Amino acid sequence: MSCFSRIFKRTSGGQQQTGPLNEDLPGVENITRFSYKELDRATARFDQSNKIGEGGYGPVYKGTLRDGTAVAVKVLSLQSRQGAREFLSELITISDISHENLVKLYGCCVEGSHKILVYNYLENNSLAQTLLGSQQHSSIQFNWSTRVNICIGVAQGLAYLHDGVRPHVVHRDIKASNILLDQDLTPKISDFGLAKLLPSDVSHISTRVAGTLGYLAPEYAIRGQVTRKSDVYSFGVLLIEIVSGRCNTDTKLPYEDQILLEKTWAYYDQGQLDEIIDSSLGDDLDVDEACRFLKVGLLCTKNVTKRRPDMS
């Protein structure tokens, strides 16, 4: 049984189709998938009230299948200009990867011009919407131990992408909105729509920049050169955000405070790194440990790629 068969036969409520996905996806046959009609019904015709995010390739909706299973439905935008080959590559990548800190793929829909991915739905949204968002979920307590677990979980998931699978996977868009939280606040790295496989005998890939400003490594933003160390840079920014409880870029603040990474380096040079730590953290805060996390974040954001650590 192929990896496609194994993963797609786990879906609940999917409509099995025995023909090929479509002419644009040669070589992929006899796999179970969702029909567009089923996903249209699950999302109430993709109603805006069910929209839960905007990924790199298009909007994401919450849906409910016939059996009551909640799913996240990622509709790949026509404007993304993602071709069938790219879509197939993404499916192959996702279907063959399984880790506690990565989102689970339920299935897909390829029907006419529609290309849709279906994932498990995660109850607590993303770090961008909760810890860093203006409308924080009051029920979620981001104490220090919770933040430590989130940082470690993201690191483990990213390390698995970099070194636990072959060929290696470079995510290319590690950021707070791509870190989802389940009911136990276990972090899950999402949105492999921007990921690209990195062959083991190639050190870097020059490609169009697909990441998010504020998280981009300089070599990626300027030259379009992406390596695993580009992900490490983005992880470093994320780490500092989690410890500080604020976004890396905030134009509402005074000019000198708008870029968190620059401010963190400044405090580090002054020997006042503890000033960056989120002041709302309670009694379980370990200041020394928080400062160590910040130092790791800064090390990850070194301009020279060779000076950045590996995720593993």
Short mmCIF file of N, CA and C in Angstrom, two decimals, residues 4-96:
data_model
loop_
_atom_site.label_atom_id
_atom_site.label_comp_id
_atom_site.label_asym_id
_atom_site.label_seq_id
_atom_site.Cartn_x
_atom_site.Cartn_y
_atom_site.Cartn_z
N PHE A 4 0.37 7.34 -0.02
CA PHE A 4 -0.86 8.09 -0.28
C PHE A 4 -2.07 7.31 0.20
N SER A 5 -2.08 6.02 -0.12
CA SER A 5 -3.22 5.19 0.29
C SER A 5 -3.34 5.15 1.79
N ARG A 6 -2.20 4.98 2.48
CA ARG A 6 -2.23 4.88 3.94
C ARG A 6 -2.80 6.13 4.56
N ILE A 7 -2.32 7.30 4.12
CA ILE A 7 -2.75 8.52 4.81
C ILE A 7 -4.17 8.92 4.43
N PHE A 8 -4.55 8.75 3.18
CA PHE A 8 -5.88 9.19 2.78
C PHE A 8 -6.97 8.25 3.23
N LYS A 9 -6.66 6.99 3.48
CA LYS A 9 -7.68 6.07 3.97
C LYS A 9 -7.97 6.29 5.44
N ARG A 10 -7.21 7.19 6.12
CA ARG A 10 -7.51 7.53 7.50
C ARG A 10 -8.62 8.58 7.59
N THR A 11 -8.95 9.21 6.48
CA THR A 11 -9.90 10.32 6.54
C THR A 11 -11.28 9.84 6.90
N SER A 12 -12.04 10.75 7.54
CA SER A 12 -13.41 10.44 7.92
C SER A 12 -14.36 11.23 7.03
N GLY A 13 -15.24 10.55 6.34
CA GLY A 13 -16.23 11.23 5.53
C GLY A 13 -15.76 11.56 4.14
N GLY A 14 -14.53 11.19 3.79
CA GLY A 14 -14.04 11.48 2.46
C GLY A 14 -14.72 10.61 1.43
N GLN A 15 -14.90 11.12 0.25
CA GLN A 15 -15.56 10.38 -0.82
C GLN A 15 -14.50 9.71 -1.65
N GLN A 16 -14.50 8.37 -1.67
CA GLN A 16 -13.47 7.65 -2.41
C GLN A 16 -13.74 7.74 -3.90
N GLN A 17 -12.67 8.03 -4.63
CA GLN A 17 -12.78 8.06 -6.09
C GLN A 17 -11.67 7.19 -6.64
N THR A 18 -11.98 6.36 -7.60
CA THR A 18 -11.03 5.35 -8.04
C THR A 18 -10.24 5.77 -9.26
N GLY A 19 -10.58 6.89 -9.84
CA GLY A 19 -9.84 7.36 -11.00
C GLY A 19 -8.66 8.20 -10.58
N PRO A 20 -7.84 8.65 -11.53
CA PRO A 20 -6.73 9.52 -11.21
C PRO A 20 -7.22 10.86 -10.68
N LEU A 21 -6.37 11.54 -9.93
CA LEU A 21 -6.75 12.83 -9.35
C LEU A 21 -7.21 13.78 -10.45
N ASN A 22 -6.40 14.02 -11.44
CA ASN A 22 -6.78 14.69 -12.68
C ASN A 22 -5.60 14.65 -13.62
N GLU A 23 -5.78 15.14 -14.84
CA GLU A 23 -4.73 14.99 -15.84
C GLU A 23 -3.46 15.70 -15.43
N ASP A 24 -3.56 16.74 -14.60
CA ASP A 24 -2.40 17.51 -14.24
C ASP A 24 -1.52 16.83 -13.20
N LEU A 25 -1.98 15.69 -12.66
CA LEU A 25 -1.22 14.99 -11.64
C LEU A 25 -0.95 13.56 -12.09
N PRO A 26 -0.09 13.39 -13.08
CA PRO A 26 0.18 12.04 -13.59
C PRO A 26 0.85 11.18 -12.53
N GLY A 27 0.48 9.90 -12.52
CA GLY A 27 1.13 8.96 -11.61
C GLY A 27 0.46 8.80 -10.26
N VAL A 28 -0.56 9.62 -9.97
CA VAL A 28 -1.26 9.50 -8.69
C VAL A 28 -2.66 8.97 -8.97
N GLU A 29 -2.89 7.72 -8.62
CA GLU A 29 -4.17 7.08 -8.93
C GLU A 29 -4.74 6.37 -7.71
N ASN A 30 -6.05 6.18 -7.79
CA ASN A 30 -6.75 5.34 -6.81
C ASN A 30 -6.53 5.78 -5.37
N ILE A 31 -6.61 7.09 -5.11
CA ILE A 31 -6.48 7.56 -3.74
C ILE A 31 -7.79 8.20 -3.30
N THR A 32 -8.07 8.06 -2.01
CA THR A 32 -9.29 8.64 -1.46
C THR A 32 -9.12 10.13 -1.29
N ARG A 33 -10.15 10.90 -1.66
CA ARG A 33 -10.07 12.34 -1.49
C ARG A 33 -11.45 12.91 -1.19
N PHE A 34 -11.46 14.15 -0.76
CA PHE A 34 -12.72 14.85 -0.52
C PHE A 34 -13.20 15.47 -1.83
N SER A 35 -14.50 15.45 -2.05
CA SER A 35 -15.06 16.16 -3.19
C SER A 35 -15.21 17.63 -2.82
N TYR A 36 -15.23 18.47 -3.84
CA TYR A 36 -15.42 19.90 -3.58
C TYR A 36 -16.78 20.15 -2.93
N LYS A 37 -17.79 19.42 -3.36
CA LYS A 37 -19.13 19.58 -2.81
C LYS A 37 -19.14 19.29 -1.31
N GLU A 38 -18.40 18.28 -0.90
CA GLU A 38 -18.35 17.93 0.51
C GLU A 38 -17.69 19.02 1.34
N LEU A 39 -16.60 19.58 0.84
CA LEU A 39 -15.91 20.64 1.57
C LEU A 39 -16.69 21.95 1.54
N ASP A 40 -17.41 22.17 0.45
CA ASP A 40 -18.28 23.33 0.36
C ASP A 40 -19.36 23.26 1.44
N ARG A 41 -19.90 22.06 1.62
CA ARG A 41 -20.92 21.87 2.65
C ARG A 41 -20.31 21.97 4.05
N ALA A 42 -19.13 21.41 4.22
CA ALA A 42 -18.48 21.39 5.54
C ALA A 42 -18.16 22.79 6.05
N THR A 43 -17.89 23.71 5.14
CA THR A 43 -17.51 25.07 5.51
C THR A 43 -18.66 26.07 5.33
N ALA A 44 -19.88 25.54 5.11
CA ALA A 44 -21.04 26.40 4.86
C ALA A 44 -20.77 27.32 3.67
N ARG A 45 -20.35 26.68 2.58
CA ARG A 45 -20.03 27.39 1.33
C ARG A 45 -18.89 28.39 1.54
N PHE A 46 -17.92 27.97 2.31
CA PHE A 46 -16.73 28.78 2.60
C PHE A 46 -17.13 30.17 3.13
N ASP A 47 -18.05 30.13 4.06
CA ASP A 47 -18.54 31.36 4.68
C ASP A 47 -17.42 32.08 5.42
N GLN A 48 -17.42 33.41 5.35
CA GLN A 48 -16.37 34.20 5.99
C GLN A 48 -16.35 34.01 7.50
N SER A 49 -17.49 33.65 8.09
CA SER A 49 -17.53 33.42 9.53
C SER A 49 -16.72 32.19 9.93
N ASN A 50 -16.43 31.33 8.96
CA ASN A 50 -15.63 30.13 9.22
C ASN A 50 -14.16 30.31 8.85
N LYS A 51 -13.81 31.49 8.36
CA LYS A 51 -12.43 31.74 7.98
C LYS A 51 -11.58 31.90 9.24
N ILE A 52 -10.51 31.11 9.35
CA ILE A 52 -9.68 31.14 10.56
C ILE A 52 -8.26 31.61 10.29
N GLY A 53 -7.94 31.91 9.04
CA GLY A 53 -6.59 32.39 8.75
C GLY A 53 -6.36 32.58 7.28
N GLU A 54 -5.19 33.11 6.98
CA GLU A 54 -4.78 33.34 5.59
C GLU A 54 -3.37 32.81 5.45
N GLY A 55 -3.23 31.65 4.81
CA GLY A 55 -1.91 31.05 4.66
C GLY A 55 -1.16 31.62 3.47
N GLY A 56 0.02 31.08 3.25
CA GLY A 56 0.87 31.58 2.18
C GLY A 56 0.26 31.42 0.80
N TYR A 57 -0.59 30.41 0.65
CA TYR A 57 -1.18 30.17 -0.66
C TYR A 57 -2.67 30.43 -0.71
N GLY A 58 -3.26 30.90 0.38
CA GLY A 58 -4.69 31.16 0.34
C GLY A 58 -5.35 31.05 1.70
N PRO A 59 -6.66 31.25 1.74
CA PRO A 59 -7.39 31.26 3.02
C PRO A 59 -7.57 29.87 3.62
N VAL A 60 -7.78 29.85 4.94
CA VAL A 60 -8.03 28.61 5.67
C VAL A 60 -9.36 28.74 6.41
N TYR A 61 -10.21 27.72 6.27
CA TYR A 61 -11.53 27.74 6.88
C TYR A 61 -11.69 26.57 7.86
N LYS A 62 -12.50 26.80 8.87
CA LYS A 62 -12.90 25.69 9.73
C LYS A 62 -14.07 24.99 9.07
N GLY A 63 -14.01 23.66 9.06
CA GLY A 63 -15.10 22.89 8.48
C GLY A 63 -15.51 21.76 9.41
N THR A 64 -16.72 21.28 9.23
CA THR A 64 -17.21 20.14 10.00
C THR A 64 -17.72 19.09 9.03
N LEU A 65 -17.10 17.91 9.07
CA LEU A 65 -17.50 16.83 8.17
C LEU A 65 -18.80 16.20 8.64
N ARG A 66 -19.37 15.34 7.82
CA ARG A 66 -20.65 14.72 8.14
C ARG A 66 -20.63 13.98 9.48
N ASP A 67 -19.49 13.37 9.81
CA ASP A 67 -19.42 12.60 11.04
C ASP A 67 -19.09 13.47 12.25
N GLY A 68 -19.03 14.79 12.05
CA GLY A 68 -18.76 15.71 13.14
C GLY A 68 -17.31 16.07 13.32
N THR A 69 -16.43 15.50 12.55
CA THR A 69 -15.00 15.80 12.67
C THR A 69 -14.72 17.24 12.22
N ALA A 70 -14.02 17.98 13.08
CA ALA A 70 -13.63 19.35 12.74
C ALA A 70 -12.32 19.32 11.97
N VAL A 71 -12.26 20.07 10.88
CA VAL A 71 -11.07 20.11 10.04
C VAL A 71 -10.73 21.55 9.67
N ALA A 72 -9.49 21.75 9.27
CA ALA A 72 -9.06 23.04 8.72
C ALA A 72 -8.88 22.84 7.22
N VAL A 73 -9.55 23.67 6.44
CA VAL A 73 -9.58 23.51 4.99
C VAL A 73 -8.78 24.65 4.35
N LYS A 74 -7.65 24.30 3.76
CA LYS A 74 -6.79 25.32 3.13
C LYS A 74 -7.04 25.33 1.63
N VAL A 75 -7.62 26.43 1.15
CA VAL A 75 -7.95 26.58 -0.26
C VAL A 75 -6.78 27.29 -0.96
N LEU A 76 -6.14 26.59 -1.86
CA LEU A 76 -5.00 27.17 -2.56
C LEU A 76 -5.49 28.20 -3.56
N SER A 77 -5.00 29.42 -3.41
CA SER A 77 -5.45 30.53 -4.23
C SER A 77 -4.97 30.40 -5.66
N LEU A 78 -5.87 30.74 -6.61
CA LEU A 78 -5.46 30.75 -8.01
C LEU A 78 -4.37 31.77 -8.24
N GLN A 79 -4.41 32.85 -7.44
CA GLN A 79 -3.42 33.90 -7.59
C GLN A 79 -2.03 33.43 -7.16
N SER A 80 -1.97 32.32 -6.40
CA SER A 80 -0.67 31.83 -5.95
C SER A 80 0.13 31.24 -7.10
N ARG A 81 -0.56 30.89 -8.18
CA ARG A 81 0.08 30.35 -9.38
C ARG A 81 0.85 29.06 -9.06
N GLN A 82 0.36 28.32 -8.09
CA GLN A 82 0.98 27.05 -7.76
C GLN A 82 0.51 26.00 -8.75
N GLY A 83 1.43 25.39 -9.45
CA GLY A 83 1.10 24.41 -10.45
C GLY A 83 0.85 23.03 -9.87
N ALA A 84 0.37 22.13 -10.72
CA ALA A 84 0.06 20.77 -10.27
C ALA A 84 1.29 20.06 -9.75
N ARG A 85 2.43 20.31 -10.38
CA ARG A 85 3.66 19.65 -9.94
C ARG A 85 4.03 20.08 -8.52
N GLU A 86 3.90 21.39 -8.25
CA GLU A 86 4.18 21.89 -6.90
C GLU A 86 3.20 21.30 -5.89
N PHE A 87 1.95 21.23 -6.31
CA PHE A 87 0.93 20.69 -5.42
C PHE A 87 1.22 19.22 -5.09
N LEU A 88 1.56 18.44 -6.10
CA LEU A 88 1.89 17.04 -5.89
C LEU A 88 3.11 16.91 -4.98
N SER A 89 4.10 17.78 -5.20
CA SER A 89 5.29 17.74 -4.36
C SER A 89 4.94 17.99 -2.90
N GLU A 90 4.02 18.93 -2.68
CA GLU A 90 3.60 19.23 -1.31
C GLU A 90 2.89 18.03 -0.70
N LEU A 91 2.03 17.40 -1.46
CA LEU A 91 1.32 16.23 -0.96
C LEU A 91 2.28 15.10 -0.58
N ILE A 92 3.24 14.84 -1.44
CA ILE A 92 4.21 13.79 -1.17
C ILE A 92 4.98 14.12 0.10
N THR A 93 5.39 15.37 0.23
CA THR A 93 6.15 15.79 1.41
C THR A 93 5.34 15.59 2.68
N ILE A 94 4.13 16.10 2.68
CA ILE A 94 3.32 16.06 3.90
C ILE A 94 2.92 14.64 4.25
N SER A 95 2.51 13.86 3.26
CA SER A 95 1.98 12.52 3.54
C SER A 95 3.02 11.59 4.12
N ASP A 96 4.27 11.88 3.87
CA ASP A 96 5.34 11.00 4.32
C ASP A 96 5.97 11.46 5.64
#
